[in-house]
Structure formats: structure tokens, C-alpha cells
PDB file of C-alpha atoms in Angstrom:
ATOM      1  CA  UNK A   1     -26.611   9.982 -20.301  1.00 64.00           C
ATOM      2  CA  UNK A   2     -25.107  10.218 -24.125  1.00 75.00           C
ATOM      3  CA  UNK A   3     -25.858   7.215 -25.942  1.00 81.00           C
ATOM      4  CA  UNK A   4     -25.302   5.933 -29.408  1.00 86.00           C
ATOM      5  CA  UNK A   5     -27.146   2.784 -29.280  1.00 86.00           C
ATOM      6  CA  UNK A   6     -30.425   3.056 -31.690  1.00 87.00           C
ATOM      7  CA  UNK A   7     -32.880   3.063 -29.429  1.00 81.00           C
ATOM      8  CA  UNK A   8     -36.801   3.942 -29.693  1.00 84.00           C
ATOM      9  CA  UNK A   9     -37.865   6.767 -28.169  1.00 80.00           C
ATOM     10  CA  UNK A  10     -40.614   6.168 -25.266  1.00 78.00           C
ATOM     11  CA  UNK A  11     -43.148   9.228 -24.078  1.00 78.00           C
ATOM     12  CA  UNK A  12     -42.840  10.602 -20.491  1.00 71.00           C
ATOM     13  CA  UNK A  13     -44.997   9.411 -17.591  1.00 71.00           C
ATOM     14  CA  UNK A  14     -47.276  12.304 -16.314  1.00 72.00           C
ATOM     15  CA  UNK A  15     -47.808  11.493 -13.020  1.00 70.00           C
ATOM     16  CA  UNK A  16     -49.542  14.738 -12.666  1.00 76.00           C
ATOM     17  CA  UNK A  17     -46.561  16.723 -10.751  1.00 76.00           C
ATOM     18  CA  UNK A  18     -46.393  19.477 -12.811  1.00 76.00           C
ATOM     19  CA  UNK A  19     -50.763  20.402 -12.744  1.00 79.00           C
ATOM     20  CA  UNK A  20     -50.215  19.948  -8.499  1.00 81.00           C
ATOM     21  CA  UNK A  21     -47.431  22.381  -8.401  1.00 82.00           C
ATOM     22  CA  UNK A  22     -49.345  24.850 -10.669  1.00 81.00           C
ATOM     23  CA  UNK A  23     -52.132  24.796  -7.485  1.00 83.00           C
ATOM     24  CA  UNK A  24     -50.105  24.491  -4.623  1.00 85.00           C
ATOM     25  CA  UNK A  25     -47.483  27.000  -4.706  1.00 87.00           C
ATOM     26  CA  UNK A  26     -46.901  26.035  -0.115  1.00 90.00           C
ATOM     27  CA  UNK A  27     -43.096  26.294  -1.044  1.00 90.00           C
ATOM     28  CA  UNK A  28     -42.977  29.886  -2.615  1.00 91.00           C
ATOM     29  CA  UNK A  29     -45.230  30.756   0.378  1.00 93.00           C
ATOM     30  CA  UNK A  30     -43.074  30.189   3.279  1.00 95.00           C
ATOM     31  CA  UNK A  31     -39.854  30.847   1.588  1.00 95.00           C
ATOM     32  CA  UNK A  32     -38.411  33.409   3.862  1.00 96.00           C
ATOM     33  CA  UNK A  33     -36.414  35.383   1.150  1.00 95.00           C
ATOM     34  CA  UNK A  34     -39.131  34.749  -1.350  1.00 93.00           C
ATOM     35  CA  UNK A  35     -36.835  33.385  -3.599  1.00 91.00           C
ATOM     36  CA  UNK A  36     -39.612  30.893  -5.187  1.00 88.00           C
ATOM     37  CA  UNK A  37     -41.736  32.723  -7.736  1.00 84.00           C
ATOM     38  CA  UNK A  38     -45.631  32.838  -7.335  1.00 83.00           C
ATOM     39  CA  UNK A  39     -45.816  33.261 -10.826  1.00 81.00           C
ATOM     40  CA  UNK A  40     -45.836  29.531 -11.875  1.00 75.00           C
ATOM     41  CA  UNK A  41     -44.045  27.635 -14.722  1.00 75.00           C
ATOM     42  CA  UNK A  42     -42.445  29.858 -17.110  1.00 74.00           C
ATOM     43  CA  UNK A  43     -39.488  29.231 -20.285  1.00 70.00           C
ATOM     44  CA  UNK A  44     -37.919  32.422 -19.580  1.00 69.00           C
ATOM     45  CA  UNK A  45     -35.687  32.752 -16.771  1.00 66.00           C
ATOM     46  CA  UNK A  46     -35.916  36.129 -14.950  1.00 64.00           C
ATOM     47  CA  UNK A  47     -32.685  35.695 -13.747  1.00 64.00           C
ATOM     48  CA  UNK A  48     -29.402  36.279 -15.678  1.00 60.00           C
ATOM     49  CA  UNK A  49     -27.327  32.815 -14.216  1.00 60.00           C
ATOM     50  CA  UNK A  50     -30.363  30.452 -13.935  1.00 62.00           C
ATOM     51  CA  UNK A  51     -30.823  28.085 -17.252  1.00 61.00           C
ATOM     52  CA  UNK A  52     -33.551  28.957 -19.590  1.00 61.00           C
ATOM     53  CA  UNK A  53     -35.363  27.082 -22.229  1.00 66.00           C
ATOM     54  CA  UNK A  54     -37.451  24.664 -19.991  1.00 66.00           C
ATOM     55  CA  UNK A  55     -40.817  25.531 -18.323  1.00 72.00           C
ATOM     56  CA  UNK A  56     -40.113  25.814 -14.806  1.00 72.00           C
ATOM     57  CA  UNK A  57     -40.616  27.327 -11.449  1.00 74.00           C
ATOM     58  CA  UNK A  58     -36.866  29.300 -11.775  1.00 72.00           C
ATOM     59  CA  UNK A  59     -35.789  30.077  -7.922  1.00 81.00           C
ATOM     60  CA  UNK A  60     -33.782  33.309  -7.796  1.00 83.00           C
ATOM     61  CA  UNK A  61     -30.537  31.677  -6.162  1.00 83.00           C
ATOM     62  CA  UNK A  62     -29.304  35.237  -4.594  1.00 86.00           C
ATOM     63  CA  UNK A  63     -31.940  35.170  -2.317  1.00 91.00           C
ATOM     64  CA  UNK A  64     -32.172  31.346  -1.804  1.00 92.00           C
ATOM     65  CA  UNK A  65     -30.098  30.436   1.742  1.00 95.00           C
ATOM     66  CA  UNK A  66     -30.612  26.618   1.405  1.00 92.00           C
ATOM     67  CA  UNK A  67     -32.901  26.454   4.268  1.00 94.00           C
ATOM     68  CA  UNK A  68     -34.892  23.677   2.930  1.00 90.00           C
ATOM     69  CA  UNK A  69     -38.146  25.106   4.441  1.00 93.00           C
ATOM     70  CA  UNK A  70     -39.636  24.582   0.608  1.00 90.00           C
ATOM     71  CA  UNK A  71     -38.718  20.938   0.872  1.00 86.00           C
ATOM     72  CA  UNK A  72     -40.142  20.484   4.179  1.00 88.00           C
ATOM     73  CA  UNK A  73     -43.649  22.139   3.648  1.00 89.00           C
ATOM     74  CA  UNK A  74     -43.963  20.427  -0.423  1.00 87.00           C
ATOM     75  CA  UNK A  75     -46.766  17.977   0.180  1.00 81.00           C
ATOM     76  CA  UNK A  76     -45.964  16.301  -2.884  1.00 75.00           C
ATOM     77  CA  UNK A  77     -42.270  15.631  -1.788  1.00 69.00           C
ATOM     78  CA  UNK A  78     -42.712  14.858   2.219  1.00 64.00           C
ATOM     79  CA  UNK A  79     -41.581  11.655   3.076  1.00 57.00           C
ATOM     80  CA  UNK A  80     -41.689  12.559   7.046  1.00 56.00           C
ATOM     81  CA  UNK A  81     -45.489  12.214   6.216  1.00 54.00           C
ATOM     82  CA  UNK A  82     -45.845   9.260   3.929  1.00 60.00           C
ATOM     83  CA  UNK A  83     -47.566  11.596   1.476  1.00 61.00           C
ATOM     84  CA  UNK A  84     -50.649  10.374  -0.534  1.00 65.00           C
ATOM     85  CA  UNK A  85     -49.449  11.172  -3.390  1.00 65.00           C
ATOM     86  CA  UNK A  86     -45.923   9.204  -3.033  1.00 64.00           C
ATOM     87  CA  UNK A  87     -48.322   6.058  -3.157  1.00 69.00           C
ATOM     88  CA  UNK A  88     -50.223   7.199  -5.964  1.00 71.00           C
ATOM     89  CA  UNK A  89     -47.527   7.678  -7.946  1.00 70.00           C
ATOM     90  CA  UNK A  90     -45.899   4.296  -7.042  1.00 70.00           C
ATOM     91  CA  UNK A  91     -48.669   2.305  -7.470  1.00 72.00           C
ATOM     92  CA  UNK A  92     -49.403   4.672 -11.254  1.00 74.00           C
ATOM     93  CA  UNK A  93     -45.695   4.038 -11.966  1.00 70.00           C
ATOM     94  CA  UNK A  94     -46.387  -0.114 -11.197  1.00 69.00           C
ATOM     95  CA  UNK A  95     -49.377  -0.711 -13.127  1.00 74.00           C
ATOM     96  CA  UNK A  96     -48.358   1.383 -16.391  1.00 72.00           C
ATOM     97  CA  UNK A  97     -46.300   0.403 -18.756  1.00 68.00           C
ATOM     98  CA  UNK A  98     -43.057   2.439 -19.694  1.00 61.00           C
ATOM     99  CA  UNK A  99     -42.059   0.300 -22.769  1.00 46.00           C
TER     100      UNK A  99
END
């Protein structure tokens, strides 16, 4: 969203995503083309048509075919399994303040 109404700027919420995926790493284990690196969060995209200059997990999309096996298996992201974590990061999100 582009904006030019002066408004203050307000520090992300770490819910603690980013630290889980670094550990986990289920997705780029049963992708069946491998097209999720192992290598973890990086700035530099290895591939020529994927967008660099944020630290990411940066999925190879030539080999991606949309299965949606690394959706099903993310623990974080489950909702078939009312995840843990979904209500720790509700009730996180509820009880701090964003403004």
C-alpha cells in the first residue's frame, strides 16, 4: 500500500517465524523436486527470475510443480491440525501492543 499520509513508523512483531523455520526445514525435506533450499535464509537469490534483496528461503520455481506437499507438512502453517503455534501467535498478537 503507497501512502502519503504522515504517519509514524511502528517496529515489526517477531512472533518467532523466522528462528522456527531456520530449525525445521520439514518443507525442503519432502519436496519431491527439491525445489526448497536446505540452505536457510539467504539475500542472494541463486536463481536468475526469483527477487533478491530480502533474506529468504528462495524456492527454485523450475523445479517447483505446485504440489503443496510443503504447505501440508509446515507445522507452523497447518490448520488441518490446529497447530500450537497458530495459538501462540494469536494469543502473542492479542496481548501486545502494535501501536
Amino acid at each position: 500500500m503507497l501512502t502519503d499520509l504522515p504517519l509514524a513508523p511502528t517496529k515489526p512483531i517477531d512472533a518467532g517465524i523466522r528462528e522456527f523455520c531456520k530449525t525445521c526445514g520439514i518443507c525442503a525435506e519432502h519436496c519431491p523436486t527439491q525445489a526448497i533450499s536446505h540452505e536457510g535464509p539467504r539475500y542472494d537469490s541463486p536463481y536468475w527470475d526469483c527477487v533478491s534483496g530480502y533474506e529468504g528461503w528462495h524456492l527454485d520455481y523450475h523445479k517447483c510443480i505446485n504440489c503443496t506437499i510443503c504447505e501440508a507438512v509446515c507445522p507452523f502453517f497447518t490448520m488441518s491440525n490446529n497447530s500450537w503455534v497458530h495459538n501462540l501467535v494469536k494469543s502473542t498478537v492479542a496481548t501486545t501492543p502494535v501501536f
